[in-house]
GROMACS .gro file of C-alpha atoms in nm:
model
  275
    1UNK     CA    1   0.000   0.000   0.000
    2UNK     CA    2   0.293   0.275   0.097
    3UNK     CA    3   0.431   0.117  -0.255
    4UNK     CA    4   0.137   0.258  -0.476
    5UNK     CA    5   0.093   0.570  -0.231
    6UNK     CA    6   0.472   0.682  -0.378
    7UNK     CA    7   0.365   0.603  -0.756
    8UNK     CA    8   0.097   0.799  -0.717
    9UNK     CA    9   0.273   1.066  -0.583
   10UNK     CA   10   0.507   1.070  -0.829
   11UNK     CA   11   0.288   1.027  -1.087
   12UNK     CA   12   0.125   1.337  -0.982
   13UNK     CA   13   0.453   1.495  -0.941
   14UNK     CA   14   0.490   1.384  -1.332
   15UNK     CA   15   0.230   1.568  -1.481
   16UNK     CA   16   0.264   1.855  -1.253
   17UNK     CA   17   0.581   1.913  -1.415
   18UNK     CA   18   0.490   1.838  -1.766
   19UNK     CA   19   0.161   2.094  -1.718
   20UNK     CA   20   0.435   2.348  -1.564
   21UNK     CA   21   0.683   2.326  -1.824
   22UNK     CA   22   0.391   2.404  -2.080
   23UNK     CA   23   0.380   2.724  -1.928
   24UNK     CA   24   0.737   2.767  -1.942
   25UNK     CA   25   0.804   2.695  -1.559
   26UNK     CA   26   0.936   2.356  -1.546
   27UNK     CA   27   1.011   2.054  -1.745
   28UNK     CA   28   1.181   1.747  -1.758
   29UNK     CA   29   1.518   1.732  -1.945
   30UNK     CA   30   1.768   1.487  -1.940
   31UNK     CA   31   1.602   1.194  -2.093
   32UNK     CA   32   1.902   1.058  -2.292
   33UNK     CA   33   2.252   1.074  -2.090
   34UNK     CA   34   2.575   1.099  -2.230
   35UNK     CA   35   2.802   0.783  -2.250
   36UNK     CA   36   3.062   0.754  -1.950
   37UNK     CA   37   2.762   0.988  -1.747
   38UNK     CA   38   2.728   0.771  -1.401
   39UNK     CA   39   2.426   1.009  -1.267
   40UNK     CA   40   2.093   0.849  -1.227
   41UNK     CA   41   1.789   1.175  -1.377
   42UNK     CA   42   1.456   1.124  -1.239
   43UNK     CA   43   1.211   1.302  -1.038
   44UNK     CA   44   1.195   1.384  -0.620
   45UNK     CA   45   0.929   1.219  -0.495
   46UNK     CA   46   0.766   1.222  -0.144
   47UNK     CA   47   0.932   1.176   0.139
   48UNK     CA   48   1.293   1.371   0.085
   49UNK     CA   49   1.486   1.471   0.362
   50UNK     CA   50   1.808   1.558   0.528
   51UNK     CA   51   1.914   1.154   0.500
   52UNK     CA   52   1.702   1.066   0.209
   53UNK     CA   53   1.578   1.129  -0.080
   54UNK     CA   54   1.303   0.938  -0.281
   55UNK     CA   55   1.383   0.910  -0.621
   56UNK     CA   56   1.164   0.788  -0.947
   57UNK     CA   57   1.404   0.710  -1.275
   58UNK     CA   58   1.349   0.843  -1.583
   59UNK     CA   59   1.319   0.524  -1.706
   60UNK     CA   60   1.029   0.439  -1.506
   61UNK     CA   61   0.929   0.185  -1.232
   62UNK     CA   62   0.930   0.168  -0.884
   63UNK     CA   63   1.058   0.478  -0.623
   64UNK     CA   64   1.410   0.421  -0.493
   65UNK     CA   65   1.475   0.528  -0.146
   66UNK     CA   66   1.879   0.649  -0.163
   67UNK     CA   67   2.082   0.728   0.154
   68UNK     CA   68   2.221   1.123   0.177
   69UNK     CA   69   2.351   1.081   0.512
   70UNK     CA   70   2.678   1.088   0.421
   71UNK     CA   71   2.673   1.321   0.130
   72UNK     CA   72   2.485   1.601   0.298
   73UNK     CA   73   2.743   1.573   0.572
   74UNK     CA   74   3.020   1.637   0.338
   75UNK     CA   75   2.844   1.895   0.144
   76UNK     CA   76   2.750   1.681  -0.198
   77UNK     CA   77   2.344   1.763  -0.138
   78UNK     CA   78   2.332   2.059  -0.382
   79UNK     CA   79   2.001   2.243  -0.320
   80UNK     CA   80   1.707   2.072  -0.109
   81UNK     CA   81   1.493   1.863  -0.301
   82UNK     CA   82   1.112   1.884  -0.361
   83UNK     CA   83   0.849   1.706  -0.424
   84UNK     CA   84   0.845   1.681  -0.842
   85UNK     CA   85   1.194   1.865  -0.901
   86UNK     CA   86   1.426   1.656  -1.168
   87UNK     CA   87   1.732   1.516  -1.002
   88UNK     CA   88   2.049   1.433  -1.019
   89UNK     CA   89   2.174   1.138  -0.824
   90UNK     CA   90   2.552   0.970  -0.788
   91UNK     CA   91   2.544   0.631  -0.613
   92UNK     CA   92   2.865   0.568  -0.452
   93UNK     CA   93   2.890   0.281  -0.683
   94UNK     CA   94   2.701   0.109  -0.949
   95UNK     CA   95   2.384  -0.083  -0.777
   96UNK     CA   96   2.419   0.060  -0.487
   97UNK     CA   97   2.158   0.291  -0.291
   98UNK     CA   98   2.349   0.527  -0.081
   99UNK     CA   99   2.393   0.866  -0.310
  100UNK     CA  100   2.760   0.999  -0.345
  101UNK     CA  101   2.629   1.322  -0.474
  102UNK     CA  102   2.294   1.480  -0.558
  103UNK     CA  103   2.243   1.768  -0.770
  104UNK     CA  104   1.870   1.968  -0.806
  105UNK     CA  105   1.856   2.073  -1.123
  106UNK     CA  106   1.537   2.233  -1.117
  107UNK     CA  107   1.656   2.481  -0.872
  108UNK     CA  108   1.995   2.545  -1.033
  109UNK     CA  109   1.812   2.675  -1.361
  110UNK     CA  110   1.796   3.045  -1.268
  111UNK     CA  111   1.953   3.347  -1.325
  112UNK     CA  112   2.310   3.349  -1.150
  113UNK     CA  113   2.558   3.645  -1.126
  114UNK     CA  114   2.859   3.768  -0.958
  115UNK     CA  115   3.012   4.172  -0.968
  116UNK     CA  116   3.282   4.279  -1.215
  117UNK     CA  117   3.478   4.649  -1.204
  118UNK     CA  118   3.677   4.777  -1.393
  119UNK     CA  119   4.062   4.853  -1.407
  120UNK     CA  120   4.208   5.158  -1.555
  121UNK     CA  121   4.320   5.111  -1.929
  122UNK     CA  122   4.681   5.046  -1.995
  123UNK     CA  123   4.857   5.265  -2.183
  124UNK     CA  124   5.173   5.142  -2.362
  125UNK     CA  125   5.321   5.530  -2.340
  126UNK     CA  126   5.286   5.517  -1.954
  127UNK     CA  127   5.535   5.327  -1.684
  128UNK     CA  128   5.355   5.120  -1.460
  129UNK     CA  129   5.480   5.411  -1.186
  130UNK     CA  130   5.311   5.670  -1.437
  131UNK     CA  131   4.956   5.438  -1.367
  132UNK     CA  132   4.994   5.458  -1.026
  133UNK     CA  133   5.037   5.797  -0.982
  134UNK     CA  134   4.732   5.871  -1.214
  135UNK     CA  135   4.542   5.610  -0.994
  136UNK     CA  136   4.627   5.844  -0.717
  137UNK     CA  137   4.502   6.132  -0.859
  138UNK     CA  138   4.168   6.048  -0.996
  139UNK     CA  139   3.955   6.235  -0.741
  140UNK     CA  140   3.688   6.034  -0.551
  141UNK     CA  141   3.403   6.186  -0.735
  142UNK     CA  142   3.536   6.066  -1.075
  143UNK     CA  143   3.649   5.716  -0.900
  144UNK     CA  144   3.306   5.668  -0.857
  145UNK     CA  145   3.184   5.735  -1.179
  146UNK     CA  146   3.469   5.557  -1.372
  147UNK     CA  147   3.466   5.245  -1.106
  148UNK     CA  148   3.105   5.132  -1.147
  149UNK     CA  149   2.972   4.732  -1.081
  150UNK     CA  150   2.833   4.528  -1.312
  151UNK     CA  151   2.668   4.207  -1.267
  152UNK     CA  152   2.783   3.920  -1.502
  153UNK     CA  153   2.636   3.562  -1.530
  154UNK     CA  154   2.398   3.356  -1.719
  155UNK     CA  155   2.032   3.201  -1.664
  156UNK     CA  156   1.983   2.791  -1.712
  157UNK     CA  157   1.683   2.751  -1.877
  158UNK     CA  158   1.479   2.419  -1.944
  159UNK     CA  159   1.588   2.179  -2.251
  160UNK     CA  160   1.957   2.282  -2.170
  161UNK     CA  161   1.935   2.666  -2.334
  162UNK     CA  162   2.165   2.926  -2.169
  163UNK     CA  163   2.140   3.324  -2.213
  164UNK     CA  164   2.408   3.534  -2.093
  165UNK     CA  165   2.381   3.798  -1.834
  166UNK     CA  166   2.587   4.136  -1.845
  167UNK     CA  167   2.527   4.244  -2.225
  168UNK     CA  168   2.497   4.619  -2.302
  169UNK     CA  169   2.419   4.813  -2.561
  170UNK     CA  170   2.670   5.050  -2.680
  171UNK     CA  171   2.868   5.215  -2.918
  172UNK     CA  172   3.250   5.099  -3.032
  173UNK     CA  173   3.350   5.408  -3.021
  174UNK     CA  174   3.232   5.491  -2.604
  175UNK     CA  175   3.422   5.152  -2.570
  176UNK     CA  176   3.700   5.275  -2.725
  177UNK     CA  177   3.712   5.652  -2.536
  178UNK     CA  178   3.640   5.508  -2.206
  179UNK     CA  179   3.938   5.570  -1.984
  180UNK     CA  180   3.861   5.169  -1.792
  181UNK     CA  181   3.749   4.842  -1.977
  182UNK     CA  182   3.598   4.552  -1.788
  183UNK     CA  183   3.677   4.191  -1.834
  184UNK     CA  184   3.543   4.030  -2.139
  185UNK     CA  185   3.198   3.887  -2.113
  186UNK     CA  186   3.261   3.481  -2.180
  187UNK     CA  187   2.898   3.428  -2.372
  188UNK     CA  188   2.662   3.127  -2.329
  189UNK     CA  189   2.399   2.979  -2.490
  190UNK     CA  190   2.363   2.623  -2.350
  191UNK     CA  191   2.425   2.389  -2.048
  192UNK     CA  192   2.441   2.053  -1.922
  193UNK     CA  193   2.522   1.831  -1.652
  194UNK     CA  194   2.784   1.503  -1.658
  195UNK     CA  195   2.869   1.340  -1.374
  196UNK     CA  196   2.759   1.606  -1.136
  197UNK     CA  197   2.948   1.878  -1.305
  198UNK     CA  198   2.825   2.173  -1.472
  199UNK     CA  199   2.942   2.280  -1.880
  200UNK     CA  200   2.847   2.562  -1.967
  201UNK     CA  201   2.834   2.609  -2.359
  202UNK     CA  202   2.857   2.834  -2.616
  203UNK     CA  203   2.769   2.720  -3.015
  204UNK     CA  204   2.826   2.979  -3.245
  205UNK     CA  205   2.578   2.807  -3.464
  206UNK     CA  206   2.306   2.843  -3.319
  207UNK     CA  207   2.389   3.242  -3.359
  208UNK     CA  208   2.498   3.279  -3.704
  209UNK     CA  209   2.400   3.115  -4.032
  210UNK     CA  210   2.740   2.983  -4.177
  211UNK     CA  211   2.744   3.093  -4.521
  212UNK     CA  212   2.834   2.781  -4.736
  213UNK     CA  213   3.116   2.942  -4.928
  214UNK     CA  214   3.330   2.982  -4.647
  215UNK     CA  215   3.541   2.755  -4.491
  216UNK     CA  216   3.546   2.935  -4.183
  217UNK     CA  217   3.473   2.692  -3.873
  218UNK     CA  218   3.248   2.779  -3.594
  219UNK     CA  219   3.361   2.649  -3.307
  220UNK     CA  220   3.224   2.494  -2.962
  221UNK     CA  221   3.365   2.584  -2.654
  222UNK     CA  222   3.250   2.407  -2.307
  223UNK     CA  223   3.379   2.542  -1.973
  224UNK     CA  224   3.340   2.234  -1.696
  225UNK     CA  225   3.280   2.320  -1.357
  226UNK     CA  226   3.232   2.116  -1.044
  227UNK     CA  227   2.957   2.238  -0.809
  228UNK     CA  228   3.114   2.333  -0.465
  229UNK     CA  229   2.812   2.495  -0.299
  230UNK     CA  230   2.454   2.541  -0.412
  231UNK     CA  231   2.165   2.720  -0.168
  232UNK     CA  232   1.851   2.906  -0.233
  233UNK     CA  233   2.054   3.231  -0.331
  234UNK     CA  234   2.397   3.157  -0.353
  235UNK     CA  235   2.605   2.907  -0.657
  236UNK     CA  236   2.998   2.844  -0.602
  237UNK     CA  237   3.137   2.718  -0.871
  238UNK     CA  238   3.526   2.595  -0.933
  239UNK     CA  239   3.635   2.573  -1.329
  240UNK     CA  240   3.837   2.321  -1.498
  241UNK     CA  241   4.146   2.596  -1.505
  242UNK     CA  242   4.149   2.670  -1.107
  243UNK     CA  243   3.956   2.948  -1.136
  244UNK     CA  244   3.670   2.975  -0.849
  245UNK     CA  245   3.349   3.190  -0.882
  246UNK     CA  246   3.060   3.295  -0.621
  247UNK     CA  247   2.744   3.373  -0.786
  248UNK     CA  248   2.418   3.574  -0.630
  249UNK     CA  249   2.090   3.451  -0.773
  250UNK     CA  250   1.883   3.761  -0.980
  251UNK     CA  251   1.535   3.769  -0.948
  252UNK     CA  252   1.554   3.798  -1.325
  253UNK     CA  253   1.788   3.808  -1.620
  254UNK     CA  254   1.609   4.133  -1.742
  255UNK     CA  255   1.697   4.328  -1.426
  256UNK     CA  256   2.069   4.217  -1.384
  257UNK     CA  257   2.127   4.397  -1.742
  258UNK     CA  258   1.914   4.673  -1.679
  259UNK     CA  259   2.167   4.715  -1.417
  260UNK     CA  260   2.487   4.635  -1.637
  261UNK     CA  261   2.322   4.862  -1.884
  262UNK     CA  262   2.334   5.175  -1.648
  263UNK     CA  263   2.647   5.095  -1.538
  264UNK     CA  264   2.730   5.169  -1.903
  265UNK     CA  265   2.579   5.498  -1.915
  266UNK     CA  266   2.718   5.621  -1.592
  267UNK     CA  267   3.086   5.527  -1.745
  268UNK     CA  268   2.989   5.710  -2.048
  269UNK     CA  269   2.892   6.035  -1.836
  270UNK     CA  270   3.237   6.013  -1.676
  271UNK     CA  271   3.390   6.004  -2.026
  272UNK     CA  272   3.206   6.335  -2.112
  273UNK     CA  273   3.333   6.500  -1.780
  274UNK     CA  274   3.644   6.380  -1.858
  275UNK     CA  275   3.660   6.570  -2.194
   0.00000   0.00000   0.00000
């Protein structure tokens, strides 16, 4: 009787989520893994908690209770999962029911940024002395109109789409004049999971139209990251070359670049006192 209680809890779960993602809330992804991926993608069902949580596969049948006693100690829970949120679960081996790691991917698919500022340009007529002293004398009033935040980042989105966070709109020619530059913007426009990691990806193709007469090559690029800390506002993340990154979670893509975007125009009014 508890059996058919969980199946139909699930099963309810099931359709929630398929009604949801209609509506462009929630959906299930992951149906296919890649080869080599050892994570299990399936549904919470009833019953979760800080040592377990009830899982139903993908590929249908039965719930399976897994163990996260061990894994939340050690921090490999990432987000809290809920009734009907897809899942990713590591066993600690093949078979076996304890969970190594598990990942909630429903709740990582948001809108994630962390601040940028800027440095002063480099100028190949000035000494790195000459920089400092100009550092030194850039009064506080223009410091804080040269020196402004922005917010860079991405939002997951169902099916695996990525947008990127931090874009402005903007002339070459302010970028040019502007007396600071910011770090590039690394853009996205997909995602997936493998083996509890995160890539992040960006295909050119699905951008641009390659013209057929060219033999120029549009090129992939994935940046893997393994998923130190996930809570309800906050995403560490460590990439594949050492570097480690602390993102906020926006209420919205839209108002993270409205905010990016005025950064912009606050830069550009220092460029016209400047002049």
């Amino acid at each position: 009787m508890k059996k058919l209680l969980y199946i139909i809890i699930a099963l309810s779960a099931l359709v929630s989520c398929i009604d949801n993602g209609k509506k462009g809330d929630v959906a299930i992804d992951k149906t296919q893994k890649a080869p080599g991926d050892s994570a299990l993608y399936g549904l919470a069902a009833m019953g979760c908690n800080d040592t377990c949580v009830v899982f139903l596969p993908n590929e249908g049948g039965d719930p399976v209770i897994y163990n996260t006693l061990k894994a939340n100690k050690a921090g490999r829970v990432l987000g809290k999962p809920e009734i009907g949120d897809w899942v990713a679960i590591i066993p600690v081996k093949k078979g076996s029911k304890e969970a190594y790691m598990v990942v909630d991917l429903d709740q990582l698919k948001a809108t994630w940024t962390y601040q940028v500022l800027p440095e002063l340009k480099e100028s190949a007529m000035m000494t790195e002395m000459e920089q400092r002293d100009m550092m030194a004398r850039i009064g506080d009033s223009l410091r804080a109109l040269w020196f402004v935040p922005r917010e860079y980042g991405f939002t997951l989105k169902r099916h695996g789409e990525a947008t990127t966070v931090g874009m402005i709109m903007r002339s070459n020619t302010l970028d040019n004049d502007s007396p600071v530059e910011y770090p590039p913007l690394i853009r996205y426009n997909g995602w997936t999971t493998y083996n509890g990691k995160l890539i992040l990806i960006y295909d050119p193709s699905k951008r641009y139209v390659q013209k057929k007469d060219t033999k120029e090559k549009l090129v992939v690029t994935r940046d893997t990251a393994d998923i130190i800390m996930m809570r309800e506002d906050t995403l560490v993340l460590k990439f594949s070359n050492g570097k480690t990154i602390g993102y906020h979670k926006q209420e919205n893509a839209t108002e993270a670049n409205k905010a990016a975007q005025k950064a912009a125009e606050i830069e550009s009014k220092a460029k016209e006192i400047k002049d």
